[in-house]
Structures are given as C-alpha cells and as structure tokens.
CSV table of N, CA and C in Angstrom, one decimal:
chain,number,residue,atom,x,y,z
A,1,MET,N,46.4,-14.7,14.5
A,1,MET,CA,44.7,-13.2,13.8
A,1,MET,C,45.0,-13.0,13.7
A,2,LYS,N,44.3,-11.8,13.1
A,2,LYS,CA,44.7,-10.3,12.4
A,2,LYS,C,43.5,-9.6,13.0
A,3,SER,N,43.7,-8.4,13.6
A,3,SER,CA,43.2,-7.9,14.1
A,3,SER,C,42.5,-6.8,13.2
A,4,ARG,N,41.2,-6.9,14.3
A,4,ARG,CA,40.6,-5.5,13.2
A,4,ARG,C,40.4,-4.0,14.2
A,5,LYS,N,40.6,-3.4,13.2
A,5,LYS,CA,39.9,-1.6,14.6
A,5,LYS,C,38.5,-1.4,14.4
A,6,ILE,N,37.8,-1.9,15.8
A,6,ILE,CA,36.7,-2.0,16.2
A,6,ILE,C,36.5,0.2,16.9
A,7,SER,N,36.9,-0.3,16.9
A,7,SER,CA,36.9,1.7,18.4
A,7,SER,C,35.7,2.6,17.2
A,8,LEU,N,35.0,3.7,17.2
A,8,LEU,CA,33.6,3.8,17.5
A,8,LEU,C,34.5,5.5,17.4
A,9,THR,N,33.3,5.9,16.0
A,9,THR,CA,34.1,7.7,15.6
A,9,THR,C,33.4,8.3,16.1
A,10,PRO,N,33.1,9.7,17.0
A,10,PRO,CA,31.8,10.2,17.0
A,10,PRO,C,30.5,10.5,16.0
A,11,ARG,N,29.6,10.7,16.2
A,11,ARG,CA,29.0,10.8,15.6
A,11,ARG,C,28.4,12.3,15.3
A,12,LYS,N,28.2,13.3,13.9
A,12,LYS,CA,28.3,14.6,14.2
A,12,LYS,C,26.9,15.0,14.7
A,13,GLU,N,27.4,16.0,14.9
A,13,GLU,CA,25.4,17.4,15.9
A,13,GLU,C,25.7,17.6,14.1
A,14,ASP,N,23.1,17.6,14.5
A,14,ASP,CA,23.1,18.2,13.1
A,14,ASP,C,23.2,18.2,11.8
A,15,THR,N,22.9,16.7,11.3
A,15,THR,CA,23.7,15.8,10.0
A,15,THR,C,22.5,15.7,9.2
A,16,ARG,N,21.5,15.4,10.2
A,16,ARG,CA,20.5,14.7,9.2
A,16,ARG,C,19.7,15.2,7.9
A,17,GLU,N,19.6,14.8,7.1
A,17,GLU,CA,18.6,15.5,6.2
A,17,GLU,C,17.4,16.2,7.6
A,18,ALA,N,16.7,17.8,6.6
A,18,ALA,CA,15.3,17.7,6.9
A,18,ALA,C,14.1,17.4,6.1
A,19,ARG,N,13.6,16.8,6.8
A,19,ARG,CA,12.4,15.9,6.8
A,19,ARG,C,11.5,16.3,5.2
A,20,PRO,N,11.1,16.0,4.0
A,20,PRO,CA,10.7,17.1,3.3
A,20,PRO,C,9.3,16.5,3.6
A,21,MET,N,8.5,18.0,2.9
A,21,MET,CA,7.3,18.7,3.2
A,21,MET,C,6.5,17.8,3.5
A,22,LEU,N,5.6,18.2,3.6
A,22,LEU,CA,3.9,17.3,3.5
A,22,LEU,C,3.0,18.0,2.9
A,23,VAL,N,3.0,16.6,1.6
A,23,VAL,CA,1.6,17.1,0.1
A,23,VAL,C,1.1,16.9,0.7
A,24,ARG,N,-0.3,18.8,1.3
A,24,ARG,CA,-1.4,18.1,0.9
A,24,ARG,C,-2.3,18.6,-0.2
A,25,PHE,N,-3.9,17.2,-0.3
A,25,PHE,CA,-4.4,17.1,-1.9
A,25,PHE,C,-5.7,17.8,-1.0
A,26,ASP,N,-7.0,18.0,-1.1
A,26,ASP,CA,-7.9,18.1,-1.8
A,26,ASP,C,-8.6,17.8,-1.3
A,27,LEU,N,-10.0,16.7,-0.6
A,27,LEU,CA,-10.4,15.7,-1.3
A,27,LEU,C,-11.5,15.7,-2.6
A,28,SER,N,-11.2,16.9,-3.2
A,28,SER,CA,-12.4,16.7,-4.7
A,28,SER,C,-10.8,16.8,-5.2
A,29,GLU,N,-9.3,16.8,-5.4
A,29,GLU,CA,-9.0,16.2,-6.3
A,29,GLU,C,-9.2,14.7,-6.6
A,30,ILE,N,-8.5,14.5,-4.8
A,30,ILE,CA,-8.4,13.3,-5.0
A,30,ILE,C,-9.6,12.3,-5.0
A,31,LEU,N,-10.8,12.8,-5.5
A,31,LEU,CA,-11.9,12.2,-6.2
A,31,LEU,C,-11.2,11.7,-7.4
A,32,GLN,N,-11.3,13.2,-7.9
A,32,GLN,CA,-11.1,14.2,-9.3
A,32,GLN,C,-9.5,12.5,-10.1
A,33,HIS,N,-8.6,12.2,-9.1
A,33,HIS,CA,-7.9,11.6,-9.6
A,33,HIS,C,-8.4,10.2,-9.6
A,34,PHE,N,-8.9,9.7,-8.8
A,34,PHE,CA,-9.7,8.2,-8.5
A,34,PHE,C,-10.6,8.8,-9.4
A,35,THR,N,-11.5,8.4,-9.8
A,35,THR,CA,-12.7,8.6,-10.8
A,35,THR,C,-11.2,8.7,-12.3
A,36,GLU,N,-10.8,9.0,-12.3
A,36,GLU,CA,-9.4,9.5,-13.7
A,36,GLU,C,-9.2,7.7,-14.1
A,37,SER,N,-9.0,7.5,-12.4
A,37,SER,CA,-8.0,6.1,-12.9
A,37,SER,C,-9.2,5.0,-12.5
A,38,ILE,N,-10.0,5.0,-12.7
A,38,ILE,CA,-11.5,4.5,-13.0
A,38,ILE,C,-12.0,4.6,-14.3
A,39,ASP,N,-11.6,5.8,-14.6
A,39,ASP,CA,-12.6,5.0,-16.5
A,39,ASP,C,-11.4,5.4,-17.2
A,40,GLU,N,-10.9,5.1,-16.8
A,40,GLU,CA,-9.0,4.6,-17.7
A,40,GLU,C,-9.2,3.1,-17.8
A,41,ILE,N,-9.6,2.3,-16.8
A,41,ILE,CA,-9.4,1.2,-16.3
A,41,ILE,C,-10.8,0.5,-16.5
A,42,LYS,N,-12.3,1.2,-16.9
A,42,LYS,CA,-13.5,1.0,-17.9
A,42,LYS,C,-12.6,1.2,-19.6
A,43,LYS,N,-11.6,1.8,-20.0
A,43,LYS,CA,-11.4,1.5,-21.5
A,43,LYS,C,-11.2,0.8,-21.3
A,44,GLN,N,-10.2,0.2,-20.7
A,44,GLN,CA,-9.0,-1.2,-21.2
A,44,GLN,C,-10.0,-1.8,-20.9
A,45,PHE,N,-11.5,-1.9,-20.5
A,45,PHE,CA,-12.6,-3.5,-20.1
A,45,PHE,C,-13.0,-3.7,-20.9
A,46,ASP,N,-12.9,-2.4,-21.7
A,46,ASP,CA,-13.5,-1.6,-23.2
A,46,ASP,C,-13.4,-2.8,-24.3
A,47,VAL,N,-11.7,-1.7,-24.3
A,47,VAL,CA,-11.1,-2.6,-25.3
A,47,VAL,C,-10.9,-4.4,-25.5
A,48,ALA,N,-11.2,-4.5,-24.0
A,48,ALA,CA,-10.8,-6.9,-24.0
A,48,ALA,C,-11.7,-6.3,-24.5
A,49,ASP,N,-12.9,-6.5,-24.1
A,49,ASP,CA,-14.4,-6.8,-24.6
A,49,ASP,C,-14.7,-7.4,-26.5
A,50,GLU,N,-14.2,-6.3,-26.7
A,50,GLU,CA,-14.2,-5.5,-28.2
A,50,GLU,C,-13.0,-7.0,-29.0
A,51,LEU,N,-11.9,-6.7,-28.0
A,51,LEU,CA,-11.2,-7.9,-28.8
A,51,LEU,C,-11.2,-9.1,-29.1
A,52,LEU,N,-12.0,-8.7,-27.9
A,52,LEU,CA,-12.5,-11.1,-27.6
A,52,LEU,C,-13.3,-10.8,-28.5
A,53,ARG,N,-15.2,-10.4,-28.7
A,53,ARG,CA,-15.9,-9.9,-29.4
A,53,ARG,C,-15.2,-10.3,-31.1
A,54,ALA,N,-13.7,-10.2,-31.0
A,54,ALA,CA,-13.0,-10.0,-32.3
A,54,ALA,C,-12.6,-10.9,-32.9
A,55,GLY,N,-12.0,-12.3,-31.5
A,55,GLY,CA,-12.6,-14.0,-31.7
A,55,GLY,C,-10.7,-14.3,-31.8
A,56,ASN,N,-10.3,-12.6,-31.3
A,56,ASN,CA,-8.7,-12.3,-30.8
A,56,ASN,C,-8.4,-12.4,-29.3
A,57,GLU,N,-8.7,-13.8,-28.6
A,57,GLU,CA,-8.5,-13.7,-27.1
A,57,GLU,C,-6.7,-13.9,-26.5
A,58,ILE,N,-5.4,-14.0,-27.3
A,58,ILE,CA,-4.5,-14.0,-26.8
A,58,ILE,C,-4.7,-12.5,-26.8
A,59,ALA,N,-4.3,-11.3,-27.7
A,59,ALA,CA,-5.3,-9.9,-27.3
A,59,ALA,C,-5.8,-9.1,-25.9
A,60,CYS,N,-6.8,-10.5,-26.4
A,60,CYS,CA,-7.9,-10.0,-24.9
A,60,CYS,C,-7.0,-9.6,-23.6
A,61,LYS,N,-6.5,-11.3,-23.4
A,61,LYS,CA,-5.3,-11.9,-22.1
A,61,LYS,C,-4.4,-11.2,-21.9
A,62,MET,N,-3.6,-10.5,-23.0
A,62,MET,CA,-2.6,-8.7,-22.9
A,62,MET,C,-3.6,-7.7,-22.4
A,63,VAL,N,-4.3,-7.2,-22.4
A,63,VAL,CA,-5.1,-6.5,-21.8
A,63,VAL,C,-5.5,-6.6,-20.5
A,64,TRP,N,-5.8,-7.8,-19.9
A,64,TRP,CA,-6.8,-8.0,-18.9
A,64,TRP,C,-5.3,-7.7,-18.1
C-alpha cells in the first residue's frame, strides 16, 4: 500500500484578511429604496394588466 504524507504544517500567524467595513444606511435611505422598489413592482403589474386587457395572455404571464 502506498504511504501518504499526513504531517501538518504550522499555521502562519496574522494571515487572515481584515474584516470588511460595515456599511450603515440611514433609515430614510432604506425607506426611499424600499419605496422605489415597490413603485417599480407596481409598474410591472400595470404593464401586465394592460397586456391582459389587450388579450395578450402569454406576454402578461412573462411580465408576472
């Protein structure tokens, strides 16, 4: 049977990467981003409704 080298090498000290800086957002920025996202989703529903009213059910399903 072939032997394998199973010895351990010492770990190098102080080689870990520094932790990334935390990014903090103001509550108003978070609310603004949320509101913008909801508005974009509502626009998608409007487009889907228009397609459905026009009789294009396949395109409507692709938007949803």
